[in-house]
Amino acid sequence: EAGVTQFPSHSVIEKGQTVTLRCDPISGHDNLYWYRRVMGKEIKFLLHFVKESKQDESGMPNNRFLAERTGGTYSTLKVQPAELEDSGVYFCASSQVKGTGELFFGEGSRLTVL
Amino acid sequence: QKEVEQDPGPLSVPEGAIVSLNCTYSNSAFQYFMWYRQYSRKGPELLMYTYSSGNKEDGRFTAQVDKSSKYISLFIRDSQPSDSATYLCATRSYTGKLIFGQGTTLQVKP
């Protein structure tokens, strides 16, 4: 069974540009999460989808970040326009069961904003 | 104050040593505690999971939670070079989101 896949693995863009990160969760997992780790800090929650609905987006830093999950399958996270402080590793995770269900993480998308 | 505090290390031990990794947390309402292991350039993977206080053992790994002191520990016995990774403690909020510590980088030298 395929795990959580993320694309691209690494993206280097200039300040002010747009980047879209994609996450394909494990098939059948209704819960999809985005997390982010910036340099020297802990991994922090961004948002949570249940199917195509945003369940919790309390961790989204500002309105430059837009997450979608059309059709309840894959998800995209767009950053527009990117700022230097957006650099970090963006992790996607999925789980079958909300609450105590184990989260399975992807390998992350590393974003570098110059 | 961070909700979960963890010393980032790095921690370097010789092969065969007993490793002790620790975290503290601030909210006494937290009930679920996890340890994730993350190899370089990979995503975190769940290592151990405990509910409330007590110990849980899985092979060479023991997770311990002391709710009275808000202290979470992970012990690794007979450490191996393959255990070299970043270990992240985490708890789960009532909404289900994970709250991570900063992670401790462990190196086990042959």
PDB file of C-alpha atoms in Angstrom:
ATOM      1  CA  GLU A   1       0.000   0.000   0.000  1.00  0.00           C
ATOM      2  CA  ALA A   2       1.357   3.402  -0.962  1.00  0.00           C
ATOM      3  CA  GLY A   3       2.066   5.818   1.847  1.00  0.00           C
ATOM      4  CA  VAL A   4       1.451   9.538   1.939  1.00  0.00           C
ATOM      5  CA  THR A   5       3.168  11.149  -1.016  1.00  0.00           C
ATOM      6  CA  GLN A   6       4.133  14.780  -1.340  1.00  0.00           C
ATOM      7  CA  PHE A   7       5.278  16.810  -4.300  1.00  0.00           C
ATOM      8  CA  PRO A   8       7.628  18.542  -4.861  1.00  0.00           C
ATOM      9  CA  SER A   9      10.241  17.249  -2.484  1.00  0.00           C
ATOM     10  CA  HIS A  10      12.083  20.555  -2.693  1.00  0.00           C
ATOM     11  CA  SER A  11      11.117  23.900  -4.152  1.00  0.00           C
ATOM     12  CA  VAL A  12      13.282  27.005  -4.360  1.00  0.00           C
ATOM     13  CA  ILE A  13      11.475  30.230  -5.226  1.00  0.00           C
ATOM     14  CA  GLU A  14      12.014  33.943  -4.883  1.00  0.00           C
ATOM     15  CA  LYS A  15      10.156  36.165  -2.499  1.00  0.00           C
ATOM     16  CA  GLY A  16       6.858  37.219  -3.999  1.00  0.00           C
ATOM     17  CA  GLN A  17       6.435  34.126  -6.153  1.00  0.00           C
ATOM     18  CA  THR A  18       3.762  31.478  -5.777  1.00  0.00           C
ATOM     19  CA  VAL A  19       4.262  27.851  -4.859  1.00  0.00           C
ATOM     20  CA  THR A  20       1.775  25.013  -4.711  1.00  0.00           C
ATOM     21  CA  LEU A  21       2.489  21.914  -2.679  1.00  0.00           C
ATOM     22  CA  ARG A  22       0.575  18.726  -3.236  1.00  0.00           C
ATOM     23  CA  CYS A  23      -0.264  15.859  -0.923  1.00  0.00           C
ATOM     24  CA  ASP A  24      -1.759  12.492  -1.823  1.00  0.00           C
ATOM     25  CA  PRO A  25      -2.968  10.765   1.348  1.00  0.00           C
ATOM     26  CA  ILE A  26      -3.234   7.049   1.874  1.00  0.00           C
ATOM     27  CA  SER A  27      -6.228   5.749  -0.037  1.00  0.00           C
ATOM     28  CA  GLY A  28      -9.333   5.662   2.117  1.00  0.00           C
ATOM     29  CA  HIS A  29      -8.040   8.122   4.703  1.00  0.00           C
ATOM     30  CA  ASP A  30     -10.652  10.808   5.219  1.00  0.00           C
ATOM     31  CA  ASN A  31      -8.483  12.870   7.567  1.00  0.00           C
ATOM     32  CA  LEU A  32      -5.704  14.929   6.050  1.00  0.00           C
ATOM     33  CA  TYR A  33      -3.436  17.264   7.943  1.00  0.00           C
ATOM     34  CA  TRP A  34      -0.816  19.839   7.016  1.00  0.00           C
ATOM     35  CA  TYR A  35       2.036  20.613   9.377  1.00  0.00           C
ATOM     36  CA  ARG A  36       5.085  22.824   8.985  1.00  0.00           C
ATOM     37  CA  ARG A  37       8.543  22.938  10.476  1.00  0.00           C
ATOM     38  CA  VAL A  38      10.555  26.104  10.156  1.00  0.00           C
ATOM     39  CA  MET A  39      14.275  26.100  10.918  1.00  0.00           C
ATOM     40  CA  GLY A  40      15.053  25.526  14.583  1.00  0.00           C
ATOM     41  CA  LYS A  41      11.436  25.266  15.626  1.00  0.00           C
ATOM     42  CA  GLU A  42       9.020  22.466  16.376  1.00  0.00           C
ATOM     43  CA  ILE A  43       6.641  20.937  13.849  1.00  0.00           C
ATOM     44  CA  LYS A  44       3.434  22.965  13.993  1.00  0.00           C
ATOM     45  CA  PHE A  45      -0.094  22.180  12.924  1.00  0.00           C
ATOM     46  CA  LEU A  46      -1.530  24.156  10.025  1.00  0.00           C
ATOM     47  CA  LEU A  47      -4.901  22.632   9.235  1.00  0.00           C
ATOM     48  CA  HIS A  48      -7.065  19.539   9.156  1.00  0.00           C
ATOM     49  CA  PHE A  49      -9.438  18.299   6.469  1.00  0.00           C
ATOM     50  CA  VAL A  50     -12.133  15.713   6.915  1.00  0.00           C
ATOM     51  CA  LYS A  51     -12.845  14.643   3.370  1.00  0.00           C
ATOM     52  CA  GLU A  52     -13.170  17.932   1.498  1.00  0.00           C
ATOM     53  CA  SER A  53     -14.183  20.042   4.507  1.00  0.00           C
ATOM     54  CA  LYS A  54     -11.812  22.120   6.598  1.00  0.00           C
ATOM     55  CA  GLN A  55     -12.264  20.868  10.133  1.00  0.00           C
ATOM     56  CA  ASP A  56      -9.676  23.080  11.785  1.00  0.00           C
ATOM     57  CA  GLU A  57      -7.553  25.754  10.130  1.00  0.00           C
ATOM     58  CA  SER A  58      -6.451  27.476  13.314  1.00  0.00           C
ATOM     59  CA  GLY A  59      -2.772  26.979  12.513  1.00  0.00           C
ATOM     60  CA  MET A  60      -2.747  28.725   9.144  1.00  0.00           C
ATOM     61  CA  PRO A  61      -0.347  31.644   9.589  1.00  0.00           C
ATOM     62  CA  ASN A  62      -2.102  34.207   7.390  1.00  0.00           C
ATOM     63  CA  ASN A  63      -4.205  34.649   4.271  1.00  0.00           C
ATOM     64  CA  ARG A  64      -1.246  34.078   1.970  1.00  0.00           C
ATOM     65  CA  PHE A  65      -1.799  30.380   2.596  1.00  0.00           C
ATOM     66  CA  LEU A  66      -4.660  28.577   0.871  1.00  0.00           C
ATOM     67  CA  ALA A  67      -5.374  24.891   1.292  1.00  0.00           C
ATOM     68  CA  GLU A  68      -7.831  22.908  -0.759  1.00  0.00           C
ATOM     69  CA  ARG A  69      -8.975  19.341  -0.949  1.00  0.00           C
ATOM     70  CA  THR A  70     -11.385  19.110  -3.826  1.00  0.00           C
ATOM     71  CA  GLY A  71     -13.222  15.802  -4.013  1.00  0.00           C
ATOM     72  CA  GLY A  72     -11.805  14.681  -0.712  1.00  0.00           C
ATOM     73  CA  THR A  73      -8.746  13.031  -2.234  1.00  0.00           C
ATOM     74  CA  TYR A  74      -5.488  14.901  -2.725  1.00  0.00           C
ATOM     75  CA  SER A  75      -4.823  18.281  -1.186  1.00  0.00           C
ATOM     76  CA  THR A  76      -2.898  21.343  -2.273  1.00  0.00           C
ATOM     77  CA  LEU A  77      -1.347  24.070  -0.186  1.00  0.00           C
ATOM     78  CA  LYS A  78      -0.657  27.291  -2.047  1.00  0.00           C
ATOM     79  CA  VAL A  79       1.522  30.075  -0.741  1.00  0.00           C
ATOM     80  CA  GLN A  80       0.987  33.364  -2.554  1.00  0.00           C
ATOM     81  CA  PRO A  81       2.995  35.557  -2.396  1.00  0.00           C
ATOM     82  CA  ALA A  82       5.774  33.702  -0.631  1.00  0.00           C
ATOM     83  CA  GLU A  83       7.824  35.471   2.037  1.00  0.00           C
ATOM     84  CA  LEU A  84      11.243  34.580   3.461  1.00  0.00           C
ATOM     85  CA  GLU A  85       9.715  33.333   6.718  1.00  0.00           C
ATOM     86  CA  ASP A  86       7.673  30.748   4.817  1.00  0.00           C
ATOM     87  CA  SER A  87      10.819  28.679   4.287  1.00  0.00           C
ATOM     88  CA  GLY A  88      10.652  25.320   5.984  1.00  0.00           C
ATOM     89  CA  VAL A  89       9.463  21.773   5.552  1.00  0.00           C
ATOM     90  CA  TYR A  90       5.778  21.220   4.960  1.00  0.00           C
ATOM     91  CA  PHE A  91       4.481  17.833   6.058  1.00  0.00           C
ATOM     92  CA  CYS A  92       1.245  16.219   5.109  1.00  0.00           C
ATOM     93  CA  ALA A  93      -0.277  13.435   7.183  1.00  0.00           C
ATOM     94  CA  SER A  94      -3.361  11.322   6.888  1.00  0.00           C
ATOM     95  CA  SER A  95      -5.351   9.072   9.156  1.00  0.00           C
ATOM     96  CA  GLN A  96      -8.318   6.816   8.828  1.00  0.00           C
ATOM     97  CA  VAL A  97      -9.829   7.674  12.165  1.00  0.00           C
ATOM     98  CA  LYS A  98     -10.018  11.081  13.777  1.00  0.00           C
ATOM     99  CA  GLY A  99      -8.914  11.473  17.364  1.00  0.00           C
ATOM    100  CA  THR A 100      -6.767   8.540  18.416  1.00  0.00           C
ATOM    101  CA  GLY A 101      -6.096   7.288  14.905  1.00  0.00           C
ATOM    102  CA  GLU A 102      -2.440   7.053  13.978  1.00  0.00           C
ATOM    103  CA  LEU A 103      -1.201   9.776  11.667  1.00  0.00           C
ATOM    104  CA  PHE A 104       0.944   8.675   8.748  1.00  0.00           C
ATOM    105  CA  PHE A 105       3.303  11.365   7.531  1.00  0.00           C
ATOM    106  CA  GLY A 106       4.731  12.028   4.116  1.00  0.00           C
ATOM    107  CA  GLU A 107       8.397  12.812   3.602  1.00  0.00           C
ATOM    108  CA  GLY A 108       7.689  16.518   3.424  1.00  0.00           C
ATOM    109  CA  SER A 109       8.102  19.279   0.877  1.00  0.00           C
ATOM    110  CA  ARG A 110      11.060  21.515   1.595  1.00  0.00           C
ATOM    111  CA  LEU A 111      10.386  25.123   0.622  1.00  0.00           C
ATOM    112  CA  THR A 112      13.192  27.637   0.309  1.00  0.00           C
ATOM    113  CA  VAL A 113      12.228  31.258  -0.300  1.00  0.00           C
ATOM    114  CA  LEU A 114      15.121  33.481  -1.401  1.00  0.00           C
TER     115      LEU A 114
ATOM    116  CA  GLN B   1       5.484  29.060  27.323  1.00  0.00           C
ATOM    117  CA  LYS B   2       5.556  26.253  24.786  1.00  0.00           C
ATOM    118  CA  GLU B   3       2.970  23.548  25.279  1.00  0.00           C
ATOM    119  CA  VAL B   4       5.589  20.831  24.876  1.00  0.00           C
ATOM    120  CA  GLU B   5       9.231  21.416  25.743  1.00  0.00           C
ATOM    121  CA  GLN B   6      12.036  19.188  24.532  1.00  0.00           C
ATOM    122  CA  ASP B   7      15.792  19.618  24.635  1.00  0.00           C
ATOM    123  CA  PRO B   8      16.973  19.544  21.009  1.00  0.00           C
ATOM    124  CA  GLY B   9      20.370  18.068  21.918  1.00  0.00           C
ATOM    125  CA  PRO B  10      22.249  16.775  20.020  1.00  0.00           C
ATOM    126  CA  LEU B  11      22.803  13.676  22.079  1.00  0.00           C
ATOM    127  CA  SER B  12      25.670  11.340  21.234  1.00  0.00           C
ATOM    128  CA  VAL B  13      26.071   7.939  22.873  1.00  0.00           C
ATOM    129  CA  PRO B  14      28.141   4.806  22.224  1.00  0.00           C
ATOM    130  CA  GLU B  15      26.491   1.721  20.817  1.00  0.00           C
ATOM    131  CA  GLY B  16      24.883  -0.358  23.541  1.00  0.00           C
ATOM    132  CA  ALA B  17      24.175   2.583  25.849  1.00  0.00           C
ATOM    133  CA  ILE B  18      20.826   3.249  27.466  1.00  0.00           C
ATOM    134  CA  VAL B  19      19.315   6.428  26.076  1.00  0.00           C
ATOM    135  CA  SER B  20      16.885   8.618  27.988  1.00  0.00           C
ATOM    136  CA  LEU B  21      14.872  11.225  26.108  1.00  0.00           C
ATOM    137  CA  ASN B  22      12.556  13.586  27.926  1.00  0.00           C
ATOM    138  CA  CYS B  23       9.857  16.171  27.456  1.00  0.00           C
ATOM    139  CA  THR B  24       7.651  18.286  29.652  1.00  0.00           C
ATOM    140  CA  TYR B  25       4.223  19.597  28.822  1.00  0.00           C
ATOM    141  CA  SER B  26       2.133  22.394  30.234  1.00  0.00           C
ATOM    142  CA  ASN B  27      -1.520  21.412  29.935  1.00  0.00           C
ATOM    143  CA  SER B  28      -2.724  18.882  32.473  1.00  0.00           C
ATOM    144  CA  ALA B  29      -5.714  18.112  30.227  1.00  0.00           C
ATOM    145  CA  PHE B  30      -3.509  16.285  27.707  1.00  0.00           C
ATOM    146  CA  GLN B  31      -4.154  12.551  27.787  1.00  0.00           C
ATOM    147  CA  TYR B  32      -2.467  11.060  24.731  1.00  0.00           C
ATOM    148  CA  PHE B  33       1.281  11.056  24.378  1.00  0.00           C
ATOM    149  CA  MET B  34       3.376   9.904  21.490  1.00  0.00           C
ATOM    150  CA  TRP B  35       6.974   9.479  20.436  1.00  0.00           C
ATOM    151  CA  TYR B  36       7.809   9.852  16.786  1.00  0.00           C
ATOM    152  CA  ARG B  37      11.092   8.962  15.135  1.00  0.00           C
ATOM    153  CA  GLN B  38      12.283  10.928  12.151  1.00  0.00           C
ATOM    154  CA  TYR B  39      15.206   9.905   9.985  1.00  0.00           C
ATOM    155  CA  SER B  40      16.998  12.525   7.941  1.00  0.00           C
ATOM    156  CA  ARG B  41      14.937  13.770   4.972  1.00  0.00           C
ATOM    157  CA  LYS B  42      12.005  11.552   5.969  1.00  0.00           C
ATOM    158  CA  GLY B  43       8.684  12.175   7.640  1.00  0.00           C
ATOM    159  CA  PRO B  44       8.000  11.400  11.302  1.00  0.00           C
ATOM    160  CA  GLU B  45       6.859   7.850  12.029  1.00  0.00           C
ATOM    161  CA  LEU B  46       5.012   6.772  15.139  1.00  0.00           C
ATOM    162  CA  LEU B  47       7.211   4.855  17.528  1.00  0.00           C
ATOM    163  CA  MET B  48       5.251   4.635  20.765  1.00  0.00           C
ATOM    164  CA  TYR B  49       1.839   5.719  21.950  1.00  0.00           C
ATOM    165  CA  THR B  50       0.576   5.929  25.527  1.00  0.00           C
ATOM    166  CA  TYR B  51      -2.601   7.054  27.166  1.00  0.00           C
ATOM    167  CA  SER B  52      -2.547   8.842  30.516  1.00  0.00           C
ATOM    168  CA  SER B  53       0.109   7.836  33.054  1.00  0.00           C
ATOM    169  CA  GLY B  54       2.187   4.706  33.156  1.00  0.00           C
ATOM    170  CA  ASN B  55       4.714   2.736  31.180  1.00  0.00           C
ATOM    171  CA  LYS B  56       4.567   1.028  27.836  1.00  0.00           C
ATOM    172  CA  GLU B  57       7.239  -1.276  26.519  1.00  0.00           C
ATOM    173  CA  ASP B  58       7.944  -2.376  22.962  1.00  0.00           C
ATOM    174  CA  GLY B  59      11.138  -4.308  22.460  1.00  0.00           C
ATOM    175  CA  ARG B  60      14.083  -2.072  23.337  1.00  0.00           C
ATOM    176  CA  PHE B  61      11.836   0.964  23.739  1.00  0.00           C
ATOM    177  CA  THR B  62       9.945   2.061  26.866  1.00  0.00           C
ATOM    178  CA  ALA B  63       7.681   5.084  27.011  1.00  0.00           C
ATOM    179  CA  GLN B  64       6.824   6.575  30.353  1.00  0.00           C
ATOM    180  CA  VAL B  65       4.322   9.263  31.304  1.00  0.00           C
ATOM    181  CA  ASP B  66       4.150  10.928  34.711  1.00  0.00           C
ATOM    182  CA  LYS B  67       1.093  13.153  34.714  1.00  0.00           C
ATOM    183  CA  SER B  68       1.751  14.450  38.216  1.00  0.00           C
ATOM    184  CA  SER B  69       4.929  16.133  37.005  1.00  0.00           C
ATOM    185  CA  LYS B  70       3.845  16.520  33.359  1.00  0.00           C
ATOM    186  CA  TYR B  71       6.881  14.563  32.247  1.00  0.00           C
ATOM    187  CA  ILE B  72       7.230  12.262  29.234  1.00  0.00           C
ATOM    188  CA  SER B  73      10.183   9.935  28.752  1.00  0.00           C
ATOM    189  CA  LEU B  74      11.456   7.502  26.160  1.00  0.00           C
ATOM    190  CA  PHE B  75      14.124   4.961  27.071  1.00  0.00           C
ATOM    191  CA  ILE B  76      16.088   3.034  24.474  1.00  0.00           C
ATOM    192  CA  ARG B  77      17.992  -0.002  25.707  1.00  0.00           C
ATOM    193  CA  ASP B  78      21.000  -1.460  23.917  1.00  0.00           C
ATOM    194  CA  SER B  79      21.057   1.462  21.503  1.00  0.00           C
ATOM    195  CA  GLN B  80      22.121   0.729  17.929  1.00  0.00           C
ATOM    196  CA  PRO B  81      23.577   2.960  15.203  1.00  0.00           C
ATOM    197  CA  SER B  82      20.287   2.453  13.354  1.00  0.00           C
ATOM    198  CA  ASP B  83      18.570   4.297  16.219  1.00  0.00           C
ATOM    199  CA  SER B  84      20.332   7.499  15.134  1.00  0.00           C
ATOM    200  CA  ALA B  85      17.493   9.867  14.275  1.00  0.00           C
ATOM    201  CA  THR B  86      15.493  12.769  15.650  1.00  0.00           C
ATOM    202  CA  TYR B  87      12.998  11.769  18.314  1.00  0.00           C
ATOM    203  CA  LEU B  88       9.911  13.914  18.687  1.00  0.00           C
ATOM    204  CA  CYS B  89       7.567  13.823  21.628  1.00  0.00           C
ATOM    205  CA  ALA B  90       4.004  14.879  20.973  1.00  0.00           C
ATOM    206  CA  THR B  91       0.660  15.142  22.591  1.00  0.00           C
ATOM    207  CA  ARG B  92      -2.771  15.475  21.124  1.00  0.00           C
ATOM    208  CA  SER B  93      -5.172  18.337  21.767  1.00  0.00           C
ATOM    209  CA  TYR B  94      -8.890  17.775  22.287  1.00  0.00           C
ATOM    210  CA  THR B  95      -9.431  18.736  18.626  1.00  0.00           C
ATOM    211  CA  GLY B  96      -7.108  15.942  17.508  1.00  0.00           C
ATOM    212  CA  LYS B  97      -4.180  17.991  16.316  1.00  0.00           C
ATOM    213  CA  LEU B  98      -0.689  16.969  17.364  1.00  0.00           C
ATOM    214  CA  ILE B  99       1.468  19.306  19.423  1.00  0.00           C
ATOM    215  CA  PHE B 100       5.134  18.497  19.014  1.00  0.00           C
ATOM    216  CA  GLY B 101       8.249  19.161  20.999  1.00  0.00           C
ATOM    217  CA  GLN B 102      11.247  20.485  19.129  1.00  0.00           C
ATOM    218  CA  GLY B 103      12.785  17.037  18.761  1.00  0.00           C
ATOM    219  CA  THR B 104      16.046  15.598  20.109  1.00  0.00           C
ATOM    220  CA  THR B 105      18.718  14.541  17.635  1.00  0.00           C
ATOM    221  CA  LEU B 106      20.331  11.282  18.721  1.00  0.00           C
ATOM    222  CA  GLN B 107      23.522   9.812  17.344  1.00  0.00           C
ATOM    223  CA  VAL B 108      24.580   6.311  18.344  1.00  0.00           C
ATOM    224  CA  LYS B 109      28.230   5.743  17.536  1.00  0.00           C
ATOM    225  CA  PRO B 110      29.472   2.221  16.648  1.00  0.00           C
TER     226      PRO B 110
END
